[in-house]
Each structure stands twice: as structure tokens, then as C-alpha cells.
């Protein structure tokens, strides 16, 4: 196969097959290996236009490293068949589908939350570049279960704002307004799909499949349209409990929902409210999800009674789902709001703060910048950042905490993390 | 944390049902091809279940000769693993009780008693008839009953004809669509046909609706056999890996 830049790609073997085409492993003249996606040309409505579309996406370039972006097209030929080359998936990644069929599982809770954050960050980058994905579903990304790194494939349907790829999308992931035929996929419908995927990633079931849908024997078009389009109902809708998870069938939802802190439940209730489902209003932006999920990440703590990892609420008791005992932190760090959403971290032994917390413009949720320590009768915050912190007590006394040092925490004190991002220590009564 | 120990998401039932002609006229290469293709398709169905969270493929298998027998599915559909692990080659024997086979299928395609008992949001069943198309009984009686069955109507129906003297008309009557009556005596091609029909069915039924305001045109919208026929046509190629060299000159 001749590539657009004149190199030859030689097919080595077959890597996979999808609805749109076949993916082969190819070797370039340079000796490098790539994946070649070769289209079933008969399935593409306007091949030449699609070719040009891919050409333009290649030119603009990948929005974020998570996207396995087309690198080069094969030469346009008279018979109109073509494909494109992209990087080969590195090892260690499992398709998201495998997580849903329980053939893959995260190694730890942090990896699971990081996967959600990486997905959100990738779609934020995509939308920030003016693109939208249009066909977001469980089949188009892979996750590393050890560290939550994400790779997004099938990027050929990504379109600029106002363009429509003609893709129908996978049912269950498509926004209700698209199912109802009211509009074509765009950024807003991507956000619905993203919320669905986040729900499936964290909670482990489909957000709209519960007691109501179980009664439907066959998923005919009529019912499909009803469940996902005209009469959708969130399984945890706070105002209507007629579609709750069914015991023995929606096992994860029934069991996992209780694990999550109130702000995550709120975010999902907002994403799948009747307002969102029927009028496409009130959906979380990617940046909203981002703040909510960083808050989730910095709520990971160990249950003092049984040692299980839990998501610890900042300002109220959390029941450990493993030992059923209640855990309440002494207090929490309260940061300035971001995107009008609360940012808090419970003061509890072992809880981590990230670069995100040190600087209100940081989006780094991986670099640990502080760790909460506990000694009999007191809590401290160890400075793992390179910044000098300034603490002011309620009485107006000032302390400086150098990198590496531990700052004892006092009621109602304020900590300036060096970037004027100030957190207040709030006690739980 | 218990939150990592997730159960598999409940997949939507995708019943894959084979009606296999084991009458004497299938002796020799035809039954050999069927045996080989079925044996080879089973591991693929297993891995499809691993990879597709939203579909749960379950298998039923009926043989018909002088006797009609559910070799898998007598007490309900079974997992492809179970069939794979206890599969034995079929032997031919006697006459072709196709009508009786249709009646047996009709009985099982039911929510009240049979395969669809626990069906919830089930995908279109995929019905395969593998035969040389020469029934020796009154197949019409069984077929007419079957045609009234809602699951039959909803299903993607595919027939594979064997032998040069194959009576296609009977097969077409079963599928209700000439385009899903296919012929092959090649094991790999047959395996691919089966796989493709299953993939297509789990996909056609899982695609969102076209952008259309024509909301109530459901008869056509649910013709899963026609959708399968369209997909066969669009696919264009069912060749095996070994044939790749012929593609090099593009």
C-alpha cells in the first residue's frame, strides 16, 4: 500500500476487525510498525469526502496523547478504496468492554478514578479543539488497569463543530435527543455519552436499565426508542423510583452506588435528570466532571476499622461498605470553588492532595503535593511540593512550612500553598 | 475495596439457534462441513461474549432427520462454552423431518415456556437453517405456525444450502428473504458467514435509529433479516486471511 508521503506500508498480519473495516499490522519502509485501518468502502457514503475529512483531521493533529489519531492516509486510488495508518496500541491496555464483562479489573481504586479523569481530560481537549466525537461508546477506548491511562481509538468519525459524520452511534450511549431524532450528534450529545460511560466505569451498569426495562422482552426499535429516547428514566432518579436496579440482574448498581460520596451521586443525578434526558439541559461540562472527579480522588482513604479503601465524605459520616462502620473525619480543607463546584479534602490519615490543590489553575491530578499525617491528638500536612507554604492561625499567627516539612493543622487556620490558593481548615462538629 | 470486584454487566440475550439437517441426504462432505464449521465457530462465540458487554450470546441447536432433537437447548439455551466443551460430530440418519423441526422451534421461541423465558430487552435471535432443502414431511404445517411467532418475525433468519441439488425455494420460505439464503461448501467461509450474521444481528439491533421523524414505521425498522441481507451485501468480502496477497495490488 502506498502512503500519501510515498512510503510503502506492507501488511504483516491482521489485528482486528470492526464494523467499518479491518485493521492490519503493517511495516513501513523505515522498518517501523503501524496499524492500518482499511475501510469496507461500500459502507462509506461519500468516500472522497470522507478521505478529505481524514486528511484535514491529520493536518490539525491529535487533540491529546490519549487519542490514537490517524497519522497518514494511503494514496487515493482510482477505485476509491483507502485506509490510514496510526500507532499500534501499546501492551498493558484492555478494552473498556472487558471491564464491563468483568474480564478485566482495576488494580486499585486510584487507577479507576484516574481512568475516569483521563477520559474526561481527553474529551475536554477534544472539545477545546472544536471537535466532537459523535460515536462515543464502550468499544472505542482501552484502559490500563494498573494506572488508569486511557487510549481512544476509532477517531475517524470525529468532526468539527456543525459537521455530521452520518454515524448512527451505538444505542445506549447515544443522547436521547439523537435517539428521538431531534438533532444530530454534537458536543452536547458527546457529554451525555461521556456521563454514561463514566457511570458504567464507576458504578458498573447502564444508567437507564432497571426495573422498567427488565419487563421488556425484546429490544425492538420501538422499545429501544422508548428506553433511550422518549421515556428514559435514570435508575437512581431521586423523584421516581420505578426504574431501580433489579436484584440479581443489575448487581453492580445495587451494590456500588452506596460506595460513592454525595457529590458524585449528585453529579450523576444531574447528568441523568429528566431535564437532561428530555431537554438536554443541566449536563455537566467536562471541566465540571474534572473537578468532581479530582474531589473523588482526594477522598480516597483507608477505613480505620477494617482497612478497606473508601471514598470519605468531608463533612458528614461515611459508612464503610465493607465493615458497615461509620467514619467521620475531624474536619476538611475547604478550597475556593472551581467552576462553581465545591473543592474539599477530608483531613484523614493518608489522604493525598495533588498539584491541582496547590494552584487553582493546575489540572495535574497525578503529582502528589501533600499527605495528611496523624499522631495521637493531632493532624499534620506533609509538604511534598516544591513550594513554601504559609499558614495563618485563627488568632493571626503565621507559620512557614518548607518543602518536605510537616505542618501541624489547627482549627480554622488558613494555608496559602504558595500560589495564593488558600485552603481553610474547617472542623466537623 | 469491594468496589473493584464488579460483576459482569447483564448482556442482552442474543439467541443463536441452529437447525441442522442430519438426514441421509447430507451424508459425506455436507455434514462434514457442518461439523467442522460449528466446531470452529464456537470458540469465536465464546470470545464475542467476552468482548461485547451488551450482548449475551446463548446457543440452541436442533438436529432433524427421522427424529427431531434439541442436542443443545432442551431445557433452555446454553452458553457457547458449554456447547464447545461437549460438542460431538453429528452423524446422518434417515429422513428429513423439517416440518417437525419448525414446530419444535416454534414451541421454544416463547416467553411462557422455552428459550425466551428470561428474555429482557433481548436482541433479535439469529436463526440458522443448514440443509439441502429437501423435507420429507409436511414442512408447510410447521412453517405456517412458525411464521405467526413474534420472535421468528423479529429474528434474523439465514439459511445455508448444501449440495448442487439444493432446493432453495424451501430455504427461502424459511428465511422469507432470498438474500439471506447462501451457499458454500467451504468450512472457513461457512464459519465466517455464521460469525458475520451473529455480529450483524447483535449490531443491527443495537444501532441507534437513523435521524428520522418517521417514528412509527416499525414494521420495516425491525426487519432484522433484511438488515442482515444488507450487511452481507455491504460487507463485500468474506475471504480468509490467506487470500491477502490478492489484495496487494490496490
XYZ file of C-alpha atoms in Angstrom:
679
model
C 0.000 0.000 0.000
C 1.407 3.388 -0.930
C 1.037 6.063 1.719
C 0.392 9.691 0.937
C 4.032 10.586 1.706
C 5.343 7.999 -0.766
C 6.352 5.338 1.759
C 5.104 1.796 1.313
C 3.183 0.030 4.031
C 3.464 -3.739 3.858
C 0.800 -5.810 5.564
C 2.226 -8.152 8.207
C -0.896 -9.592 9.797
C -4.423 -8.811 10.886
C -5.007 -7.071 14.208
C -8.753 -6.862 14.303
C -11.996 -6.236 12.543
C -14.720 -3.741 13.217
C -17.955 -2.551 11.720
C -16.231 -0.150 9.344
C -13.219 -2.099 8.278
C -10.270 -4.308 9.078
C -7.154 -3.296 10.974
C -3.841 -4.761 9.840
C -0.362 -4.592 11.246
C 1.861 -3.028 8.603
C 5.574 -2.342 8.284
C 6.709 0.953 6.812
C 9.842 1.422 4.667
C 11.532 2.830 7.742
C 11.009 -0.523 9.484
C 8.530 0.963 11.964
C 5.308 -0.884 12.587
C 1.920 0.753 12.413
C -1.713 -0.261 12.389
C -3.548 0.214 9.101
C -7.269 0.654 9.151
C -8.680 -0.414 5.811
C -12.273 0.564 5.121
C -15.128 -1.519 3.776
C -15.528 1.071 1.121
C -19.101 0.101 0.310
C -20.128 1.236 3.780
C -18.856 4.758 3.274
C -21.385 7.029 1.693
C -19.107 9.595 0.122
C -15.614 8.105 0.109
C -13.889 11.090 -1.419
C -15.408 13.470 1.077
C -14.534 11.161 3.946
C -10.967 10.932 2.641
C -10.698 14.705 2.663
C -12.187 14.799 6.141
C -9.498 12.441 7.422
C -6.859 14.436 5.600
C -7.946 17.561 7.408
C -8.022 15.845 10.818
C -4.498 14.579 10.216
C -3.401 18.086 9.373
C -4.923 19.617 12.501
C -3.411 16.856 14.592
C -4.334 14.956 17.714
C -6.011 16.944 20.488
C -4.361 14.899 23.244
C -1.986 11.945 23.511
C -4.892 9.703 24.556
C -6.255 9.750 21.003
C -4.799 7.153 18.658
C -5.003 9.648 15.834
C -4.711 8.933 12.102
C -1.141 9.696 11.049
C -1.273 9.222 7.321
C -3.692 8.123 4.632
C -2.971 5.650 1.905
C -2.789 7.159 -1.536
C -6.086 7.966 -3.206
C -6.661 5.337 -5.886
C -8.963 5.175 -8.849
C -11.202 2.537 -7.274
C -11.702 4.710 -4.227
C -10.512 2.239 -1.605
C -8.300 3.585 1.138
C -7.201 3.387 4.734
C -4.963 5.190 7.169
C -2.092 4.301 9.443
C -1.888 5.000 13.149
C 0.236 3.910 16.080
C -0.135 0.335 17.291
C -1.709 0.001 20.714
C 0.973 -0.483 23.344
C 0.580 -3.537 25.561
C -0.976 -3.363 29.005
C -4.255 -1.874 27.814
C -7.588 -3.665 27.982
C -10.665 -2.655 26.038
C -13.289 -0.983 28.190
C -15.693 -3.723 27.104
C -13.562 -6.203 29.033
C -14.025 -4.202 32.206
C -17.774 -4.324 31.653
C -17.781 -8.088 31.159
C -15.573 -8.446 34.256
C -12.708 -9.873 32.219
C -10.527 -7.004 33.347
C -10.458 -5.149 36.652
C -8.582 -2.157 38.015
C -5.682 -2.920 40.284
C -6.683 -0.239 42.749
C -9.276 2.449 43.334
C -6.889 5.236 42.341
C -6.418 3.641 38.911
C -10.203 3.510 38.437
C -10.659 7.171 39.329
C -7.647 8.140 37.213
C -9.215 6.354 34.235
C -12.329 8.498 34.656
C -10.184 11.628 34.945
C -8.132 10.728 31.874
C -11.276 10.190 29.820
C -12.718 13.497 30.905
C -9.428 15.316 30.265
C -9.191 13.784 26.776
C -12.706 14.872 25.852
C -12.073 18.289 27.280
C -9.066 18.571 24.971
C -11.101 17.285 22.013
C -13.919 19.756 22.538
C -11.462 22.546 23.206
C -10.072 21.973 19.728
C -13.542 22.434 18.276
C -14.067 18.756 17.571
C -16.737 16.367 18.721
C -16.623 12.592 18.761
C -20.193 11.619 17.785
C -19.903 7.871 18.355
C -18.604 7.567 21.896
C -19.190 4.045 23.246
C -17.608 1.207 25.181
C -15.922 -0.141 22.068
C -13.702 2.775 21.324
C -11.344 3.067 24.172
C -8.938 0.991 26.179
C -7.657 1.411 29.697
C -4.552 0.295 31.511
C -5.885 -1.399 34.672
C -2.660 -0.694 36.563
C -2.580 3.074 36.200
C -5.834 4.225 34.602
C -4.169 5.526 31.432
C -6.627 5.711 28.560
C -6.333 5.282 24.789
C -9.134 6.337 22.472
C -9.389 4.731 19.061
C -11.845 4.898 16.154
C -11.181 8.581 15.812
C -12.214 8.725 12.175
C -15.719 9.982 12.873
C -14.509 12.958 14.853
C -15.928 16.072 13.290
C -15.584 19.795 13.639
C -18.425 21.780 15.167
C -21.508 21.722 12.956
C -20.372 18.796 10.846
C -22.090 15.435 10.948
C -20.316 12.187 10.198
C -23.531 10.347 9.396
C -22.777 7.812 12.104
C -25.784 6.450 13.934
C -23.969 5.783 17.155
C -24.400 2.828 19.461
C -27.678 2.604 21.250
C -27.480 3.092 24.971
C -24.672 5.590 24.500
C -26.388 7.980 22.161
C -28.034 11.024 23.736
C -31.834 10.766 23.995
C -32.386 13.757 21.723
C -30.443 11.947 18.980
C -32.452 8.764 19.566
C -35.643 10.809 19.315
C -34.393 12.174 16.018
C -34.401 15.765 17.181
C -30.811 16.534 16.444
C -27.518 15.297 15.148
C -24.621 14.389 17.419
C -22.511 17.257 18.691
C -20.544 18.379 21.736
C -23.598 18.336 23.957
C -24.569 14.818 22.938
C -20.950 13.727 23.476
C -21.343 14.928 27.056
C -24.317 12.671 27.556
C -22.328 9.715 26.192
C -19.407 10.629 28.433
C -21.625 10.678 31.540
C -22.998 7.266 30.539
C -19.505 5.854 30.175
C -18.391 7.345 33.496
C -21.393 5.785 35.181
C -20.599 2.409 33.657
C -16.940 2.744 34.588
C -17.577 3.669 38.215
C -20.918 2.075 39.031
C -20.768 -0.833 36.569
C -24.254 -0.831 34.993
C -26.178 1.171 32.441
C -27.777 4.297 33.936
C -31.142 3.766 32.248
C -31.538 -0.004 32.561
C -33.509 -1.045 35.623
C -36.822 -2.479 36.763
C -38.771 -0.791 33.975
C -36.613 -2.072 31.160
C -36.474 -5.604 32.541
C -40.161 -6.013 31.735
C -39.500 -5.542 28.031
C -38.908 -8.925 26.379
C -37.355 -7.833 23.091
C -35.358 -4.747 22.306
C -37.248 -3.848 19.168
C -36.780 -0.425 17.664
C -39.967 0.726 19.311
C -38.776 -0.175 22.797
C -35.248 0.915 22.124
C -36.529 4.337 21.271
C -38.646 4.402 24.393
C -35.929 3.316 26.837
C -33.168 5.510 25.460
C -35.175 8.276 23.844
C -38.746 9.165 24.608
C -39.244 7.718 28.119
C -35.780 7.444 29.624
C -35.535 7.214 33.410
C -32.369 7.177 35.496
C -32.166 4.105 37.730
C -31.423 6.342 40.730
C -33.768 9.185 39.864
C -34.469 10.849 43.227
C -38.067 11.656 42.256
C -39.121 8.413 40.604
C -38.095 5.016 41.900
C -39.860 2.925 39.275
C -36.664 2.012 37.410
C -34.374 0.996 40.271
C -31.750 -1.745 39.719
C -33.122 -5.258 39.917
C -31.512 -7.545 42.455
C -29.595 -10.354 40.846
C -29.532 -8.618 37.490
C -28.098 -5.135 37.955
C -25.832 -6.345 40.715
C -23.194 -3.657 40.459
C -25.543 -0.693 40.577
C -27.420 -2.137 43.526
C -24.191 -2.681 45.419
C -21.826 0.088 44.246
C -23.994 3.194 44.395
C -23.689 3.219 48.177
C -19.924 3.455 47.937
C -19.969 6.852 46.325
C -19.960 10.174 48.128
C -22.840 12.580 47.803
C -21.140 14.880 45.276
C -20.672 12.013 42.800
C -24.273 10.886 43.229
C -25.375 14.487 42.696
C -23.304 14.729 39.516
C -24.930 11.604 38.100
C -28.416 12.649 39.195
C -27.838 15.928 37.369
C -26.483 14.191 34.268
C -29.472 11.860 34.054
C -32.195 14.127 35.386
C -35.416 14.362 33.378
C -34.248 17.865 32.415
C -31.088 16.418 30.905
C -32.766 13.399 29.342
C -35.736 15.188 27.840
C -34.498 18.736 27.310
C -30.711 18.266 27.121
C -30.268 20.760 29.932
C -28.095 20.729 33.039
C -25.431 18.311 31.834
C -22.001 18.609 33.362
C -19.258 20.109 31.241
C -16.020 18.141 31.060
C -14.410 20.632 33.402
C -17.229 20.071 35.905
C -16.605 16.341 35.801
C -12.934 17.024 36.171
C -13.358 18.951 39.439
C -15.847 16.431 40.814
C -13.542 13.528 39.993
C -10.428 15.135 41.489
C -12.511 15.616 44.612
C -13.335 11.925 44.470
C -9.683 11.034 44.077
C -8.632 13.075 47.084
C -11.373 11.467 49.154
C -9.753 8.020 48.946
C -8.920 6.895 52.478
C -8.486 3.674 54.410
C -11.246 2.593 56.746
C -9.723 2.748 60.260
C -11.833 -0.226 61.320
C -11.208 -2.765 58.575
C -8.529 -1.278 56.336
C -10.628 -1.235 53.142
C -10.289 1.721 50.805
C -13.291 4.028 51.000
C -14.414 7.314 49.494
C -14.585 9.510 52.575
C -17.035 12.397 52.726
C -15.521 15.633 54.034
C -18.324 16.999 56.160
C -20.506 14.045 57.088
C -20.225 10.424 58.163
C -19.348 7.746 55.600
C -20.425 4.158 56.151
C -17.681 1.729 55.147
C -19.434 -0.779 52.885
C -17.037 -3.492 53.930
C -17.418 -3.401 57.746
C -20.552 -1.200 57.892
C -18.955 1.055 60.491
C -19.236 4.805 60.236
C -16.218 7.049 59.647
C -16.199 10.836 60.054
C -13.069 12.909 59.555
C -12.153 15.573 62.166
C -12.538 18.202 59.520
C -11.626 19.122 55.979
C -9.723 21.517 53.769
C -12.004 23.898 52.020
C -10.609 25.437 48.845
C -12.040 28.155 46.655
C -14.760 26.860 44.344
C -13.832 25.809 40.834
C -16.419 26.158 38.071
C -18.781 26.937 40.923
C -18.243 23.470 42.412
C -17.026 22.788 45.944
C -13.452 21.644 46.365
C -12.815 19.870 49.675
C -10.417 17.264 51.013
C -11.113 15.364 54.247
C -8.483 15.636 56.991
C -7.798 11.979 57.488
C -4.646 9.921 57.787
C -3.082 9.067 54.442
C -5.300 11.312 52.308
C -3.413 12.935 49.438
C -3.533 16.392 47.912
C -2.300 16.957 44.378
C -0.692 19.746 42.402
C -4.286 20.596 41.457
C -4.828 21.782 45.033
C -1.660 23.860 45.202
C -2.582 26.068 42.305
C -6.067 26.959 41.167
C -5.041 26.862 37.520
C -3.378 23.439 37.756
C -5.026 20.393 36.192
C -2.382 17.988 37.448
C -4.189 15.297 39.420
C -1.251 12.908 39.476
C 1.596 14.710 41.235
C 1.184 14.237 44.977
C 1.851 17.568 46.669
C 0.786 16.859 50.241
C -0.135 13.960 52.512
C -2.183 14.090 55.710
C -0.383 12.560 58.701
C -1.787 11.677 62.095
C -0.230 11.467 65.557
C -2.081 10.969 68.796
C -4.074 14.131 69.329
C -3.050 15.953 66.189
C -3.049 16.038 62.398
C -0.315 17.342 60.170
C 0.129 18.027 56.482
C 3.415 16.982 54.930
C 4.668 19.261 52.199
C 5.555 17.069 49.200
C 5.608 20.017 46.821
C 8.464 22.316 45.916
C 6.544 25.294 47.303
C 6.816 27.126 50.597
C 3.509 27.193 52.405
C 2.278 29.901 54.757
C -0.162 29.024 57.496
C -2.143 31.596 59.398
C -3.930 30.546 62.589
C -7.338 31.819 63.632
C -5.523 34.042 66.123
C -3.377 35.575 63.379
C -0.071 33.765 63.991
C 1.997 32.861 60.925
C 3.966 29.699 60.227
C 6.068 28.731 57.232
C 6.202 25.135 56.023
C 9.191 24.308 53.833
C 9.137 21.527 51.210
C 9.494 18.190 52.972
C 8.401 19.547 56.374
C 5.173 18.728 58.213
C 2.747 21.450 59.229
C 0.553 20.801 62.240
C -3.036 21.705 61.493
C -5.175 23.846 63.751
C -8.851 24.611 63.807
C -9.883 27.364 61.395
C -6.345 28.014 60.190
C -5.698 29.022 56.608
C -2.962 27.649 54.410
C -1.571 29.551 51.482
C 0.066 26.947 49.264
C 2.336 29.451 47.620
C 0.178 30.373 44.672
C -2.363 32.304 46.677
C -4.529 29.242 46.504
C -5.755 29.261 50.039
C -7.426 26.440 51.885
C -9.262 26.817 55.129
C -9.239 24.111 57.764
C -12.851 23.517 58.767
C -13.708 21.286 61.719
C -16.644 18.887 61.775
C -18.615 19.356 64.905
C -12.099 -2.227 48.128
C -15.200 -4.133 47.172
C -15.916 -1.534 44.560
C -13.346 -3.099 42.254
C -14.968 -6.534 42.384
C -17.585 -5.851 39.787
C -19.917 -8.425 38.331
C -20.300 -8.585 34.547
C -22.882 -6.168 33.205
C -26.013 -8.081 32.243
C -25.767 -8.562 28.491
C -28.870 -8.566 26.355
C -29.771 -12.055 25.252
C -28.782 -12.810 21.682
C -30.173 -16.270 20.959
C -28.263 -18.096 18.232
C -30.251 -21.090 17.117
C -29.122 -23.716 14.641
C -31.460 -26.069 12.830
C -29.135 -28.696 11.435
C -30.241 -31.131 8.776
C -28.767 -34.519 9.688
C -30.809 -36.529 7.231
C -29.209 -39.064 4.960
C -29.040 -36.674 2.028
C -26.470 -34.631 3.954
C -24.085 -37.571 4.068
C -20.423 -37.077 3.272
C -18.939 -33.688 2.614
C -22.006 -31.597 3.584
C -22.311 -32.944 7.132
C -18.514 -32.885 7.399
C -18.537 -29.201 6.539
C -21.292 -28.504 9.051
C -19.423 -30.364 11.800
C -16.200 -28.575 11.127
C -17.781 -25.125 10.842
C -19.801 -25.494 14.046
C -16.753 -26.700 15.930
C -14.805 -23.711 14.696
C -17.455 -21.092 15.333
C -17.945 -21.997 18.997
C -14.687 -20.510 20.329
C -15.477 -17.360 18.356
C -18.872 -17.060 20.014
C -17.159 -17.502 23.376
C -14.754 -14.661 22.697
C -17.533 -12.459 21.328
C -19.259 -12.817 24.681
C -16.054 -11.765 26.400
C -15.708 -8.710 24.234
C -19.269 -7.463 23.859
C -20.663 -6.315 27.166
C -24.083 -5.536 25.786
C -24.817 -8.885 24.146
C -25.052 -12.260 25.786
C -24.907 -14.951 23.116
C -26.649 -18.176 24.042
C -26.954 -21.178 21.805
C -29.653 -23.676 20.917
C -29.042 -26.499 18.475
C -31.594 -28.800 16.922
C -30.899 -31.703 14.614
C -33.541 -33.112 12.334
C -33.529 -36.377 10.466
C -36.123 -39.098 11.112
C -36.129 -37.648 14.575
C -36.118 -34.084 15.800
C -33.868 -33.458 18.746
C -32.559 -30.463 20.655
C -28.957 -31.534 21.122
C -28.431 -28.263 23.000
C -31.302 -26.330 24.464
C -33.765 -28.982 25.525
C -34.084 -27.284 28.915
C -33.090 -23.799 27.806
C -30.415 -22.025 25.830
C -26.842 -22.731 26.842
C -23.597 -20.772 26.780
C -21.268 -21.221 23.806
C -18.677 -22.555 26.292
C -20.975 -25.367 27.264
C -21.575 -26.341 23.648
C -17.883 -26.066 22.862
C -16.934 -28.290 25.762
C -19.359 -31.071 24.939
C -19.590 -30.888 21.165
C -19.539 -34.160 19.247
C -19.597 -34.515 15.491
C -23.015 -35.206 14.039
C -23.844 -38.268 12.001
C -26.516 -38.585 9.360
C -29.522 -40.819 9.639
C -32.854 -41.264 7.898
C -35.417 -38.853 6.521
C -35.774 -35.048 6.680
C -38.399 -34.025 9.234
C -38.085 -30.326 8.561
C -41.697 -29.508 9.337
C -41.376 -31.129 12.693
C -38.196 -29.124 13.259
C -40.107 -25.903 12.534
C -42.772 -26.916 15.046
C -40.131 -27.667 17.660
C -38.564 -24.266 17.076
C -41.924 -22.545 17.255
C -42.573 -24.155 20.608
C -39.264 -22.976 22.040
C -39.497 -19.420 20.714
C -41.736 -18.377 23.535
C -41.645 -16.326 26.690
C -44.114 -18.544 28.516
C -42.191 -21.762 28.128
C -38.935 -22.027 26.302
C -35.907 -20.066 25.295
C -37.248 -16.584 25.862
C -38.429 -17.162 29.401
C -35.968 -14.783 30.968
C -35.642 -12.529 27.952
C -35.318 -8.907 28.875
C -34.546 -6.401 26.154
C -33.394 -9.356 24.051
C -31.704 -8.734 20.746
C -33.019 -10.284 17.579
C -32.476 -14.053 17.683
C -30.352 -15.398 14.848
C -31.877 -18.470 13.242
C -29.695 -20.633 11.047
C -31.106 -23.373 8.902
C -28.406 -25.602 7.443
C -29.870 -28.040 4.975
C -30.024 -29.314 1.412
C -33.622 -28.224 1.423
C -35.450 -31.475 0.746
C -38.011 -32.047 3.509
C -39.681 -35.442 3.522
C -42.525 -34.416 5.811
C -45.226 -31.778 5.539
C -42.982 -28.816 6.259
C -45.706 -26.298 5.450
C -47.733 -27.064 8.552
C -44.807 -26.381 10.850
C -43.681 -23.370 8.874
C -47.066 -21.640 8.903
C -47.208 -21.851 12.708
C -43.670 -20.565 12.947
C -44.464 -17.609 10.723
C -47.022 -16.437 13.258
C -44.403 -16.421 16.002
C -43.320 -12.906 17.053
C -39.779 -13.991 17.827
C -39.478 -15.597 14.406
C -40.642 -12.350 12.835
C -38.167 -10.344 14.907
C -35.302 -12.754 14.175
C -32.532 -12.522 11.634
C -33.069 -15.643 9.540
C -30.280 -17.143 7.493
C -30.215 -20.411 5.566
C -27.189 -22.188 4.176
C -27.890 -24.562 1.345
C -25.784 -27.626 0.660
C -25.238 -29.629 -2.473
C -25.845 -28.890 -6.129
C -29.404 -30.159 -5.985
C -30.321 -27.983 -3.057
C -33.935 -26.868 -3.059
C -33.530 -23.182 -2.405
C -37.233 -22.461 -2.533
C -37.800 -24.241 0.769
C -34.936 -22.315 2.348
C -36.302 -19.034 1.036
C -39.662 -19.886 2.539
C -37.952 -20.267 5.883
C -35.930 -17.039 5.753
C -38.620 -15.054 3.981
C -35.800 -13.352 2.136
C -33.883 -14.697 -0.862
C -30.855 -12.624 0.024
C -30.161 -14.499 3.240
C -30.120 -17.886 1.569
C -26.488 -18.616 0.892
C -24.395 -21.467 -0.407
C -21.000 -22.698 0.485
C -19.151 -25.947 0.853
C -16.098 -24.284 2.329
C -15.677 -24.664 6.078
C -13.945 -21.341 6.673
C -16.421 -19.473 4.582
C -19.317 -21.080 6.415
C -17.745 -20.221 9.749
C -17.337 -16.628 8.607
C -20.913 -16.442 7.391
C -22.202 -17.611 10.731
C -20.000 -15.238 12.660
C -20.866 -12.345 10.435
C -24.586 -12.951 10.803
C -24.273 -13.084 14.592
C -22.138 -9.958 14.743
C -24.505 -8.174 12.407
C -27.553 -9.148 14.387
C -26.125 -8.033 17.686
C -25.148 -4.840 15.944
C -28.160 -4.078 13.766
C -30.369 -4.434 16.765
C -28.065 -2.272 18.821
C -27.702 0.632 16.453
C -29.449 3.827 17.307
C -32.194 4.923 14.964
C -31.500 6.955 11.935
C -32.218 10.604 12.140
C -35.782 10.439 11.038
C -39.121 11.777 12.057
C -40.801 8.737 10.602
C -41.339 7.387 14.076
C -43.908 4.663 13.641
C -42.583 2.870 10.621
C -41.722 -0.082 12.807
C -42.522 -2.973 10.507
C -39.626 -2.111 8.257
C -37.438 -0.847 11.045
C -37.448 -4.259 12.685
C -36.820 -6.402 9.640
C -33.638 -7.852 11.008
C -33.404 -10.407 8.232
C -33.318 -7.640 5.656
C -30.738 -5.779 7.743
C -28.610 -8.897 7.755
C -29.033 -9.219 3.995
C -27.948 -5.598 3.573
C -24.953 -6.194 5.767
C -23.974 -9.268 3.752
C -24.076 -7.160 0.626
C -22.168 -4.265 2.155
C -19.523 -6.495 3.624
C -18.497 -7.433 0.112
C -15.792 -9.782 1.193
C -15.712 -12.872 3.286
C -12.333 -14.072 2.178
C -9.861 -15.551 4.566
C -6.506 -14.172 5.667
C -4.586 -16.333 3.245
C -6.092 -14.501 0.339
C -4.481 -11.222 1.362
C -1.869 -11.419 -1.384
C -4.579 -10.932 -3.972
C -5.351 -7.644 -2.377
C -1.855 -6.251 -2.606
C -2.210 -4.551 -5.950
C -4.626 -1.860 -4.815
